[in-house]
Amino acid sequence: MAVGSCESIVLLYSQPRIPRSALQIRCSSSLASKQASSSSKIPSALQDFEAVIGVETHVQLGTATKAFCGCLSQYGAQPNSNVCPVCMGLPGALPVLNERVVDFAVKLGLALNCDLSLRSKFDRKQYFYADLPKGYQISQFDIPIARHGSIEVDLPVEYGGGHRKFGITRVHIEEDAGKLVHAGGGGRLSGSPYSLVTFFFSSCCFSLLVFVDLNRAGVPLLEIVSEPDMRTGIEAAEYAAEVARVVKCLGIGSGSMAEGSLRCDVNVSVRPRGQAAFGTKVEIKNMNSCAAMHRAIDFEILRQVALHKEGLESKIVQETRLWEEGSQRTVTMRAKEGLADYRYFPEPDLLELVLKQEQVDSINEALPELPNETRRRYEALGLSMQDVLVLADDKSVSEYFDSTLEQGADMKMAANWIMGDITAYLKTEKLSISDVKISPSVLAELVSLIKDGTISGKIGKEISDEAEIASLVDKVLLENPKQLEAFKKGKTKLQGFFEGQVMRSTNGRVNPILMKKVVAQKLGLS
Amino acid sequence: MASSLGAQAHAHGYGQAQAHGYGDARSARFFRNAGDLSPSSCRFRAAMATASASILASPAIPRSKPAASQISRLQTQLRKKEISAVEIVTEYLDRLREKEPDVKSFLHISSSALDEAAEIDGRLARGDDPGPLAGIPIAIKDNLCTQGMPSTGGSRILDGYRPPYDATAVKRLKESGAVLIGKTNLDEFGMGSSTESSAYQVTSNPWDLSRVPGGSSGGSAAAVAAGQCACALGSDTGGSIRQPASFCGVVGLKPTYGRVSRFGLMAYASSLDVVGCLGTSVDDVSLLLNAIAGHDPADATSSSKVVPNYLKALVPAKELPGNPLAGMKFGIIKETIGEGVEPAVAQVVKNAVVHLEKLGAVVQEVSLPTFSLGLPAYYVLAASEASSNLSRYDGIRYGPRVVADELNAMYGASRGQGFGAEVKRRILMGTYALSAGYYDAFYKRAQQVRTLIQQDFKKALEDGHILLSPVAPSPAFKIGEKVLDPLSMYLGDLMTVNVNMAGLPALSLPCGLIEDEGSKLPVGLQLIGNAFEEEELLRVGHIFEQTVPTW
């Protein structure tokens, strides 16, 4: 059925091309236009002004199927292959809630210290857009599944460090929309899966073809709304990073801003210090990393502060601005024409969402140690904040560290090994720590051997320099002239003897493959 | 346009309608009003005069003896090999085609019905049991999705749309061996009470071709009354099964909300919509309900309550005791037999009450103080939900699309041309009612009224086992009579909307005829029961039907 219905939805409508220049409204301020090193200007800009920042985060959940139908919720499939009457919004189709979504929402709600609503409901948020098949998004309006929570972060040491606690206003369940793919030039997509389209419209020469891919329509999302508690770009970026860590730690999603499975929209306003009322807020979208968030917010703060300083604060309008990674600036996307009226009303196709206390309790008991808890534990162990932040950044790393400690390794030494050589190795080999062949127990043994002086720290490391190996082999051959003579007379089995001697001379630290190669070379075998 | 929409025979109303461009609502209305003056209407009148007689002689209309189950009779004959499924379907198809030029109840006639019947015969020959509805020709309201046939909901915006799946109720009928004979006309997306709001054609009442069959399931009711099918599926949001059943003199059942899956029913007002049955007897309606009722994992609002065998409650006439309703209490709703109800209708209903008393029942008048609040609250809620449910008809994924320069213009043009006047009216009302600043005054208040209505019904049903009322304040009215006066059309739903607001089951039973301008017209009695007690309604309805004096 999915295939049969594909053609009916990959559609086209025409849309006038908007001149690029119309989208880019240049920032009038001289200060802000020199944004190259905006971060360094932040402290002085914020002497007289204060920025107020809130973040709305959409977390795509890693459920096997979509929120309200049985379609696969996966990335990278053929356009419109993971679709059915429900997520295509066909006449007569009805949503049925995926219970896994509720479990994931409860997990996140608990992890963010929220009050859970034992009774919540779904509502329809109504607007027309080509990627929204039903003409409404199923969401939660006045009774979200979780609210009144908080999240704690530790700012990077290089930005001055510091512990912060930010309020979480609410977490609610909703569904994602589809994706529009704009194709100009009448055939850029030919050859791609979109080319299964058999007809198209284009009303004038300035029109664009627009394709709709509904694979993403109905994929479950959790929207997290923060309190406007952040004051700088780095705080907001760290907030987003912490949300991503929590999502990954809970195993409810991939939490990747780069892949778009975690998307942050940021509201930024600026006010003179001491003023109670908020300034006009501007929404920023299109940031695909925490670093981009940091830069985008600092750029926007400087832009707004500059307008304030020039007495042009009326030029700060409520609008949505896009972060342009290429030019490192925010540009106007659309000005809000008053408040959009989404005509929310209770979704009549779904029952009230009722949580049982036992269900919540059992999810709560099974929660893993959260990133902030890990950091506090490491801090209590006496690790420096710099080390804490590195070791607790990724759950697989902290788990590796923890098991190494469990094997009795010295904490500081194990930390250094993991943050130093192992991390460097992982980086160059593009591996994750779970791929490393040195198990935590081996590392623990190594660390204790080094610690009690059996081997030195340097010895602990493998010899893989070919020249160094060559001199080692030479030395072994020199020290064993009888065996070398016998070898030359045809006792080729002695090759293994020489290899063993080299290995022994290094306490087994030599890279065996390289060493065997060098031995063979020296014996004139290769 | 007038001639093709007029009385000329066209078996494939669907194909014919597709040939037109978009009809301007005003010209369609002009036809309806001026129809009597157009040349084609002479044929129309002539057809009326003769057709009326022949249609009333149809075996499908219970007139001279108590209603008998067509399905049971046909099943017996089929199993005894006295008749084949192909013969059954052929007989109905012949009658369908014969009556269609006058009644125009079908938007599409199945081209595979005979093949399906042959398959049933094959299975019977092999000793398989194709199911309790084996070979029974059933018509489907066109707002129910059918995989093999177009499904338009009576709207231009779904012109030519063929769903890739069957509605659950339709799928269950097929699994019971039924043969889907065609898709019946309706008010666009179920919004209307006369079937005149169909974008395709006007259906006539088989009792008097100048009158409406009621609506919105007017095509289904007329098809059953004219013997074009054995029985039919309809949908009921505010009376859309019961009122046309009453106007056409057939039995109509609106089940409890949640008893039958809504999956595949084009949503009008999701919290009120119910799929239900129309037939010539309570037996047939019970058999149909047996087939379609029950939980559906695809509809979160469908109930998982166990489905009884509805046929078991029905006692054959000859086995009934002397006072079969002894000990039962009925309440006749006071607000439905006074002002606003045609005296002749009230009289027929009073006669029915006397009959129930003769059967041993106690009938008392009960008052539902919130009754009059139901109609305005219904129109707020139904329109609100409709404004949302119809958003998906945007010309993007299916249905005709009007090319425009940008997206919003494309929406405007596609929806502007695709929807008819009544649908637009309700979308506008609903959009208004849900708008910021008006939500509390309209939608929220209407929900509060709904709660009050539910409480009133609950109390009334504690005192009486079953509540009674006329189905509609009048018999079938003339085609075109109310088209220009939507408010008077809405008032006709007075007796039925509250039942949907409370989610209760209700049965519309033919209970007598009245004379109106020379025509004999049927009147229906509404029996309202407790939630999920369809069994009781059907049991009592069956006793009534088997014992009521013949007309």
PDB file of C-alpha atoms in Angstrom, chain A residues 17-257:
ATOM      1  CA  ARG A  17      11.385  32.400  -5.674  1.00  0.00           C
ATOM      2  CA  ILE A  18      12.177  35.015  -3.084  1.00  0.00           C
ATOM      3  CA  PRO A  19      15.224  37.084  -3.983  1.00  0.00           C
ATOM      4  CA  ARG A  20      18.021  36.125  -1.636  1.00  0.00           C
ATOM      5  CA  SER A  21      18.704  39.749  -0.835  1.00  0.00           C
ATOM      6  CA  ALA A  22      15.226  40.207   0.537  1.00  0.00           C
ATOM      7  CA  LEU A  23      15.946  37.605   3.162  1.00  0.00           C
ATOM      8  CA  GLN A  24      19.096  39.260   4.350  1.00  0.00           C
ATOM      9  CA  ILE A  25      18.565  42.335   6.354  1.00  0.00           C
ATOM     10  CA  ARG A  26      21.946  43.635   7.244  1.00  0.00           C
ATOM     11  CA  CYS A  27      22.662  44.473  10.754  1.00  0.00           C
ATOM     12  CA  SER A  28      22.931  48.237  10.946  1.00  0.00           C
ATOM     13  CA  SER A  29      25.201  48.310  13.916  1.00  0.00           C
ATOM     14  CA  SER A  30      28.887  48.772  13.255  1.00  0.00           C
ATOM     15  CA  LEU A  31      29.770  46.839  16.365  1.00  0.00           C
ATOM     16  CA  ALA A  32      27.751  43.809  15.483  1.00  0.00           C
ATOM     17  CA  SER A  33      28.885  43.652  11.913  1.00  0.00           C
ATOM     18  CA  LYS A  34      32.399  43.134  13.112  1.00  0.00           C
ATOM     19  CA  GLN A  35      31.365  39.888  14.622  1.00  0.00           C
ATOM     20  CA  ALA A  36      34.398  37.770  13.877  1.00  0.00           C
ATOM     21  CA  SER A  37      35.437  37.454  17.482  1.00  0.00           C
ATOM     22  CA  SER A  38      32.122  38.296  19.072  1.00  0.00           C
ATOM     23  CA  SER A  39      32.708  36.198  22.175  1.00  0.00           C
ATOM     24  CA  SER A  40      35.542  38.393  23.349  1.00  0.00           C
ATOM     25  CA  LYS A  41      33.313  41.451  23.139  1.00  0.00           C
ATOM     26  CA  ILE A  42      30.584  39.898  25.248  1.00  0.00           C
ATOM     27  CA  PRO A  43      31.946  40.879  28.683  1.00  0.00           C
ATOM     28  CA  SER A  44      32.142  44.557  27.830  1.00  0.00           C
ATOM     29  CA  ALA A  45      28.796  44.544  26.021  1.00  0.00           C
ATOM     30  CA  LEU A  46      27.199  43.053  29.085  1.00  0.00           C
ATOM     31  CA  GLN A  47      28.510  45.641  31.491  1.00  0.00           C
ATOM     32  CA  ASP A  48      25.459  47.821  31.108  1.00  0.00           C
ATOM     33  CA  PHE A  49      23.074  45.320  29.573  1.00  0.00           C
ATOM     34  CA  GLU A  50      21.739  41.950  30.449  1.00  0.00           C
ATOM     35  CA  ALA A  51      20.640  39.284  28.005  1.00  0.00           C
ATOM     36  CA  VAL A  52      17.696  37.038  28.809  1.00  0.00           C
ATOM     37  CA  ILE A  53      17.708  33.699  27.024  1.00  0.00           C
ATOM     38  CA  GLY A  54      15.225  30.837  26.888  1.00  0.00           C
ATOM     39  CA  VAL A  55      15.492  27.680  24.836  1.00  0.00           C
ATOM     40  CA  GLU A  56      12.875  25.472  23.196  1.00  0.00           C
ATOM     41  CA  THR A  57      14.310  22.069  22.409  1.00  0.00           C
ATOM     42  CA  HIS A  58      12.765  19.424  20.178  1.00  0.00           C
ATOM     43  CA  VAL A  59      14.081  15.974  20.956  1.00  0.00           C
ATOM     44  CA  GLN A  60      13.390  13.335  18.357  1.00  0.00           C
ATOM     45  CA  LEU A  61      12.722  10.058  20.109  1.00  0.00           C
ATOM     46  CA  GLY A  62      14.438   6.851  19.098  1.00  0.00           C
ATOM     47  CA  THR A  63      11.333   4.684  19.099  1.00  0.00           C
ATOM     48  CA  ALA A  64      11.181   1.962  16.469  1.00  0.00           C
ATOM     49  CA  THR A  65       7.868   3.257  15.148  1.00  0.00           C
ATOM     50  CA  LYS A  66       6.153   6.626  14.831  1.00  0.00           C
ATOM     51  CA  ALA A  67       4.093   8.311  17.554  1.00  0.00           C
ATOM     52  CA  PHE A  68       0.623   7.501  16.247  1.00  0.00           C
ATOM     53  CA  CYS A  69       1.009   4.736  13.670  1.00  0.00           C
ATOM     54  CA  GLY A  70       3.071   1.630  13.060  1.00  0.00           C
ATOM     55  CA  CYS A  71       5.378   3.121  10.418  1.00  0.00           C
ATOM     56  CA  LEU A  72       9.106   2.813  10.964  1.00  0.00           C
ATOM     57  CA  SER A  73      10.634   5.901  12.468  1.00  0.00           C
ATOM     58  CA  GLN A  74      13.998   5.721  10.734  1.00  0.00           C
ATOM     59  CA  TYR A  75      16.363   8.041   8.933  1.00  0.00           C
ATOM     60  CA  GLY A  76      17.583   7.912   5.424  1.00  0.00           C
ATOM     61  CA  ALA A  77      14.847   5.762   3.922  1.00  0.00           C
ATOM     62  CA  GLN A  78      13.515   6.321   0.390  1.00  0.00           C
ATOM     63  CA  PRO A  79      11.265   9.387   0.465  1.00  0.00           C
ATOM     64  CA  ASN A  80       7.675   8.473   1.308  1.00  0.00           C
ATOM     65  CA  SER A  81       8.486   4.852   1.985  1.00  0.00           C
ATOM     66  CA  ASN A  82       7.732   4.932   5.721  1.00  0.00           C
ATOM     67  CA  VAL A  83       4.193   6.201   5.345  1.00  0.00           C
ATOM     68  CA  CYS A  84       0.656   4.920   5.865  1.00  0.00           C
ATOM     69  CA  PRO A  85      -2.883   6.365   5.807  1.00  0.00           C
ATOM     70  CA  VAL A  86      -2.426   7.690   9.366  1.00  0.00           C
ATOM     71  CA  CYS A  87       0.783   9.682   8.945  1.00  0.00           C
ATOM     72  CA  MET A  88      -0.233  10.770   5.442  1.00  0.00           C
ATOM     73  CA  GLY A  89      -3.461  12.223   6.822  1.00  0.00           C
ATOM     74  CA  LEU A  90      -5.688  10.227   4.484  1.00  0.00           C
ATOM     75  CA  PRO A  91      -9.448  10.604   4.951  1.00  0.00           C
ATOM     76  CA  GLY A  92     -10.767   8.404   7.747  1.00  0.00           C
ATOM     77  CA  ALA A  93      -7.407   7.521   9.294  1.00  0.00           C
ATOM     78  CA  LEU A  94      -7.066   7.766  13.089  1.00  0.00           C
ATOM     79  CA  PRO A  95      -4.055   8.096  15.402  1.00  0.00           C
ATOM     80  CA  VAL A  96      -3.243   5.495  18.061  1.00  0.00           C
ATOM     81  CA  LEU A  97      -0.665   6.417  20.683  1.00  0.00           C
ATOM     82  CA  ASN A  98       2.637   4.522  20.753  1.00  0.00           C
ATOM     83  CA  GLU A  99       3.083   3.621  24.451  1.00  0.00           C
ATOM     84  CA  ARG A 100       6.882   3.725  24.167  1.00  0.00           C
ATOM     85  CA  VAL A 101       6.596   7.459  23.578  1.00  0.00           C
ATOM     86  CA  VAL A 102       4.904   7.837  26.946  1.00  0.00           C
ATOM     87  CA  ASP A 103       7.636   5.824  28.692  1.00  0.00           C
ATOM     88  CA  PHE A 104      10.294   8.000  27.082  1.00  0.00           C
ATOM     89  CA  ALA A 105       8.471  11.176  28.094  1.00  0.00           C
ATOM     90  CA  VAL A 106       8.203   9.961  31.666  1.00  0.00           C
ATOM     91  CA  LYS A 107      11.930   9.145  31.689  1.00  0.00           C
ATOM     92  CA  LEU A 108      12.865  12.592  30.475  1.00  0.00           C
ATOM     93  CA  GLY A 109      10.369  14.268  32.801  1.00  0.00           C
ATOM     94  CA  LEU A 110      11.860  12.458  35.781  1.00  0.00           C
ATOM     95  CA  ALA A 111      15.435  13.126  34.652  1.00  0.00           C
ATOM     96  CA  LEU A 112      14.603  16.828  34.433  1.00  0.00           C
ATOM     97  CA  ASN A 113      13.146  16.817  37.962  1.00  0.00           C
ATOM     98  CA  CYS A 114       9.669  17.632  36.673  1.00  0.00           C
ATOM     99  CA  ASP A 115       6.272  17.153  38.237  1.00  0.00           C
ATOM    100  CA  LEU A 116       4.538  14.556  36.090  1.00  0.00           C
ATOM    101  CA  SER A 117       0.886  15.015  35.160  1.00  0.00           C
ATOM    102  CA  LEU A 118      -0.763  11.717  35.969  1.00  0.00           C
ATOM    103  CA  ARG A 119      -3.602  12.882  33.739  1.00  0.00           C
ATOM    104  CA  SER A 120      -2.711  14.831  30.655  1.00  0.00           C
ATOM    105  CA  LYS A 121      -4.245  15.036  27.200  1.00  0.00           C
ATOM    106  CA  PHE A 122      -3.493  15.692  23.584  1.00  0.00           C
ATOM    107  CA  ASP A 123      -4.556  18.768  21.663  1.00  0.00           C
ATOM    108  CA  ARG A 124      -4.568  19.791  18.044  1.00  0.00           C
ATOM    109  CA  LYS A 125      -2.365  22.699  17.045  1.00  0.00           C
ATOM    110  CA  GLN A 126      -3.818  23.932  13.802  1.00  0.00           C
ATOM    111  CA  TYR A 127      -2.114  25.594  10.876  1.00  0.00           C
ATOM    112  CA  PHE A 128      -1.811  25.001   7.184  1.00  0.00           C
ATOM    113  CA  TYR A 129       1.498  24.003   5.692  1.00  0.00           C
ATOM    114  CA  ALA A 130       2.469  21.598   2.960  1.00  0.00           C
ATOM    115  CA  ASP A 131       4.541  19.411   5.277  1.00  0.00           C
ATOM    116  CA  LEU A 132       1.688  19.030   7.768  1.00  0.00           C
ATOM    117  CA  PRO A 133      -0.587  16.331   6.340  1.00  0.00           C
ATOM    118  CA  LYS A 134      -3.591  16.712   8.636  1.00  0.00           C
ATOM    119  CA  GLY A 135      -3.589  20.492   8.795  1.00  0.00           C
ATOM    120  CA  TYR A 136      -2.891  20.157  12.509  1.00  0.00           C
ATOM    121  CA  GLN A 137      -0.137  18.799  14.674  1.00  0.00           C
ATOM    122  CA  ILE A 138      -1.034  16.518  17.557  1.00  0.00           C
ATOM    123  CA  SER A 139       0.590  18.130  20.577  1.00  0.00           C
ATOM    124  CA  GLN A 140      -0.094  18.890  24.217  1.00  0.00           C
ATOM    125  CA  PHE A 141      -1.303  22.372  25.036  1.00  0.00           C
ATOM    126  CA  ASP A 142      -2.581  23.280  28.487  1.00  0.00           C
ATOM    127  CA  ILE A 143      -1.703  20.052  30.308  1.00  0.00           C
ATOM    128  CA  PRO A 144       1.777  18.850  29.317  1.00  0.00           C
ATOM    129  CA  ILE A 145       2.957  15.468  30.564  1.00  0.00           C
ATOM    130  CA  ALA A 146       5.677  17.093  32.710  1.00  0.00           C
ATOM    131  CA  ARG A 147       6.381  20.561  34.088  1.00  0.00           C
ATOM    132  CA  HIS A 148       8.186  22.609  36.745  1.00  0.00           C
ATOM    133  CA  GLY A 149      11.555  20.934  36.448  1.00  0.00           C
ATOM    134  CA  SER A 150      15.183  21.967  36.419  1.00  0.00           C
ATOM    135  CA  ILE A 151      18.522  21.024  34.919  1.00  0.00           C
ATOM    136  CA  GLU A 152      22.016  21.605  36.333  1.00  0.00           C
ATOM    137  CA  VAL A 153      25.101  22.323  34.274  1.00  0.00           C
ATOM    138  CA  ASP A 154      28.789  22.956  34.920  1.00  0.00           C
ATOM    139  CA  LEU A 155      30.222  25.579  32.606  1.00  0.00           C
ATOM    140  CA  PRO A 156      33.498  24.790  30.834  1.00  0.00           C
ATOM    141  CA  VAL A 157      36.564  25.807  32.852  1.00  0.00           C
ATOM    142  CA  GLU A 158      37.946  27.803  29.924  1.00  0.00           C
ATOM    143  CA  TYR A 159      34.861  30.032  30.103  1.00  0.00           C
ATOM    144  CA  GLY A 160      35.374  30.643  33.771  1.00  0.00           C
ATOM    145  CA  GLY A 161      33.521  27.568  34.971  1.00  0.00           C
ATOM    146  CA  GLY A 162      30.700  27.707  37.466  1.00  0.00           C
ATOM    147  CA  HIS A 163      27.654  25.626  38.358  1.00  0.00           C
ATOM    148  CA  ARG A 164      24.220  26.692  37.119  1.00  0.00           C
ATOM    149  CA  LYS A 165      20.669  25.502  37.618  1.00  0.00           C
ATOM    150  CA  PHE A 166      18.109  26.420  34.949  1.00  0.00           C
ATOM    151  CA  GLY A 167      14.347  26.005  35.253  1.00  0.00           C
ATOM    152  CA  ILE A 168      12.375  23.741  32.921  1.00  0.00           C
ATOM    153  CA  THR A 169       8.908  25.119  32.242  1.00  0.00           C
ATOM    154  CA  ARG A 170       7.468  22.042  30.619  1.00  0.00           C
ATOM    155  CA  VAL A 171       8.000  18.884  28.593  1.00  0.00           C
ATOM    156  CA  HIS A 172       5.325  17.770  26.197  1.00  0.00           C
ATOM    157  CA  ILE A 173       4.749  15.100  23.571  1.00  0.00           C
ATOM    158  CA  GLU A 174       4.124  16.011  19.946  1.00  0.00           C
ATOM    159  CA  GLU A 175       4.612  14.721  16.431  1.00  0.00           C
ATOM    160  CA  ASP A 176       7.089  15.925  13.842  1.00  0.00           C
ATOM    161  CA  ALA A 177       6.035  17.272  10.452  1.00  0.00           C
ATOM    162  CA  GLY A 178       7.271  16.051   7.084  1.00  0.00           C
ATOM    163  CA  LYS A 179      10.053  17.628   5.091  1.00  0.00           C
ATOM    164  CA  LEU A 180       9.845  19.900   2.093  1.00  0.00           C
ATOM    165  CA  VAL A 181      12.469  19.509  -0.556  1.00  0.00           C
ATOM    166  CA  HIS A 182      12.776  22.462  -2.887  1.00  0.00           C
ATOM    167  CA  ALA A 183      14.040  21.672  -6.324  1.00  0.00           C
ATOM    168  CA  GLY A 184      14.984  24.486  -8.607  1.00  0.00           C
ATOM    169  CA  GLY A 185      15.994  24.292 -12.228  1.00  0.00           C
ATOM    170  CA  GLY A 186      13.373  21.747 -13.122  1.00  0.00           C
ATOM    171  CA  GLY A 187      15.420  18.628 -12.584  1.00  0.00           C
ATOM    172  CA  ARG A 188      18.007  18.810  -9.897  1.00  0.00           C
ATOM    173  CA  LEU A 189      16.415  15.847  -8.271  1.00  0.00           C
ATOM    174  CA  SER A 190      16.202  13.708 -11.352  1.00  0.00           C
ATOM    175  CA  GLY A 191      17.846  10.431 -10.629  1.00  0.00           C
ATOM    176  CA  SER A 192      17.079  10.750  -6.946  1.00  0.00           C
ATOM    177  CA  PRO A 193      14.217   8.794  -5.441  1.00  0.00           C
ATOM    178  CA  TYR A 194      12.061  11.875  -5.847  1.00  0.00           C
ATOM    179  CA  SER A 195      12.054  11.339  -9.566  1.00  0.00           C
ATOM    180  CA  LEU A 196       9.273   8.818  -9.152  1.00  0.00           C
ATOM    181  CA  VAL A 197       7.074  11.881  -9.446  1.00  0.00           C
ATOM    182  CA  THR A 198       5.336  11.671 -12.736  1.00  0.00           C
ATOM    183  CA  PHE A 199       3.948  15.143 -13.141  1.00  0.00           C
ATOM    184  CA  PHE A 200       4.533  18.633 -11.941  1.00  0.00           C
ATOM    185  CA  PHE A 201       3.252  22.130 -12.052  1.00  0.00           C
ATOM    186  CA  SER A 202       5.145  25.279 -12.490  1.00  0.00           C
ATOM    187  CA  SER A 203       3.117  28.319 -13.148  1.00  0.00           C
ATOM    188  CA  CYS A 204       5.775  30.786 -14.161  1.00  0.00           C
ATOM    189  CA  CYS A 205       9.470  30.993 -14.725  1.00  0.00           C
ATOM    190  CA  PHE A 206      10.074  32.125 -11.142  1.00  0.00           C
ATOM    191  CA  SER A 207       8.545  29.057  -9.636  1.00  0.00           C
ATOM    192  CA  LEU A 208      10.092  26.299  -7.601  1.00  0.00           C
ATOM    193  CA  LEU A 209       9.117  22.712  -7.472  1.00  0.00           C
ATOM    194  CA  VAL A 210       8.374  21.586  -3.979  1.00  0.00           C
ATOM    195  CA  PHE A 211       8.415  17.950  -3.007  1.00  0.00           C
ATOM    196  CA  VAL A 212       7.052  16.593   0.207  1.00  0.00           C
ATOM    197  CA  ASP A 213       8.666  13.690   2.008  1.00  0.00           C
ATOM    198  CA  LEU A 214       6.412  12.402   4.774  1.00  0.00           C
ATOM    199  CA  ASN A 215       8.840   9.870   6.276  1.00  0.00           C
ATOM    200  CA  ARG A 216       9.386  12.228   9.196  1.00  0.00           C
ATOM    201  CA  ALA A 217       5.687  13.081   9.602  1.00  0.00           C
ATOM    202  CA  GLY A 218       4.473  11.558  12.840  1.00  0.00           C
ATOM    203  CA  VAL A 219       7.905  10.825  14.276  1.00  0.00           C
ATOM    204  CA  PRO A 220       7.612  11.369  18.037  1.00  0.00           C
ATOM    205  CA  LEU A 221       9.138  14.476  19.609  1.00  0.00           C
ATOM    206  CA  LEU A 222       9.452  15.778  23.121  1.00  0.00           C
ATOM    207  CA  GLU A 223       9.497  19.537  23.327  1.00  0.00           C
ATOM    208  CA  ILE A 224      11.359  20.931  26.303  1.00  0.00           C
ATOM    209  CA  VAL A 225      10.719  24.571  27.143  1.00  0.00           C
ATOM    210  CA  SER A 226      13.202  26.213  29.498  1.00  0.00           C
ATOM    211  CA  GLU A 227      12.593  29.137  31.783  1.00  0.00           C
ATOM    212  CA  PRO A 228      14.281  32.336  30.526  1.00  0.00           C
ATOM    213  CA  ASP A 229      17.080  31.672  32.979  1.00  0.00           C
ATOM    214  CA  MET A 230      20.171  31.901  30.801  1.00  0.00           C
ATOM    215  CA  ARG A 231      22.207  35.059  30.429  1.00  0.00           C
ATOM    216  CA  THR A 232      25.001  34.226  27.977  1.00  0.00           C
ATOM    217  CA  GLY A 233      25.594  32.175  24.875  1.00  0.00           C
ATOM    218  CA  ILE A 234      27.811  29.718  26.684  1.00  0.00           C
ATOM    219  CA  GLU A 235      25.131  29.112  29.333  1.00  0.00           C
ATOM    220  CA  ALA A 236      22.550  28.333  26.660  1.00  0.00           C
ATOM    221  CA  ALA A 237      24.998  26.182  24.698  1.00  0.00           C
ATOM    222  CA  GLU A 238      25.870  24.261  27.844  1.00  0.00           C
ATOM    223  CA  TYR A 239      22.172  23.870  28.612  1.00  0.00           C
ATOM    224  CA  ALA A 240      21.659  22.302  25.169  1.00  0.00           C
ATOM    225  CA  ALA A 241      24.716  20.089  25.611  1.00  0.00           C
ATOM    226  CA  GLU A 242      23.388  18.881  28.957  1.00  0.00           C
ATOM    227  CA  VAL A 243      19.951  18.124  27.459  1.00  0.00           C
ATOM    228  CA  ALA A 244      21.715  16.099  24.755  1.00  0.00           C
ATOM    229  CA  ARG A 245      23.743  14.240  27.401  1.00  0.00           C
ATOM    230  CA  VAL A 246      20.593  13.443  29.364  1.00  0.00           C
ATOM    231  CA  VAL A 247      18.783  12.228  26.215  1.00  0.00           C
ATOM    232  CA  LYS A 248      21.695   9.954  25.286  1.00  0.00           C
ATOM    233  CA  CYS A 249      22.145   8.770  28.850  1.00  0.00           C
ATOM    234  CA  LEU A 250      18.463   7.812  29.053  1.00  0.00           C
ATOM    235  CA  GLY A 251      18.683   6.050  25.695  1.00  0.00           C
ATOM    236  CA  ILE A 252      15.564   7.822  24.406  1.00  0.00           C
ATOM    237  CA  GLY A 253      17.155   9.371  21.334  1.00  0.00           C
ATOM    238  CA  SER A 254      20.434  10.060  19.612  1.00  0.00           C
ATOM    239  CA  GLY A 255      20.433  13.664  20.864  1.00  0.00           C
ATOM    240  CA  SER A 256      22.481  14.858  17.932  1.00  0.00           C
ATOM    241  CA  MET A 257      22.209  18.477  16.885  1.00  0.00           C
TER     242      MET A 257
END
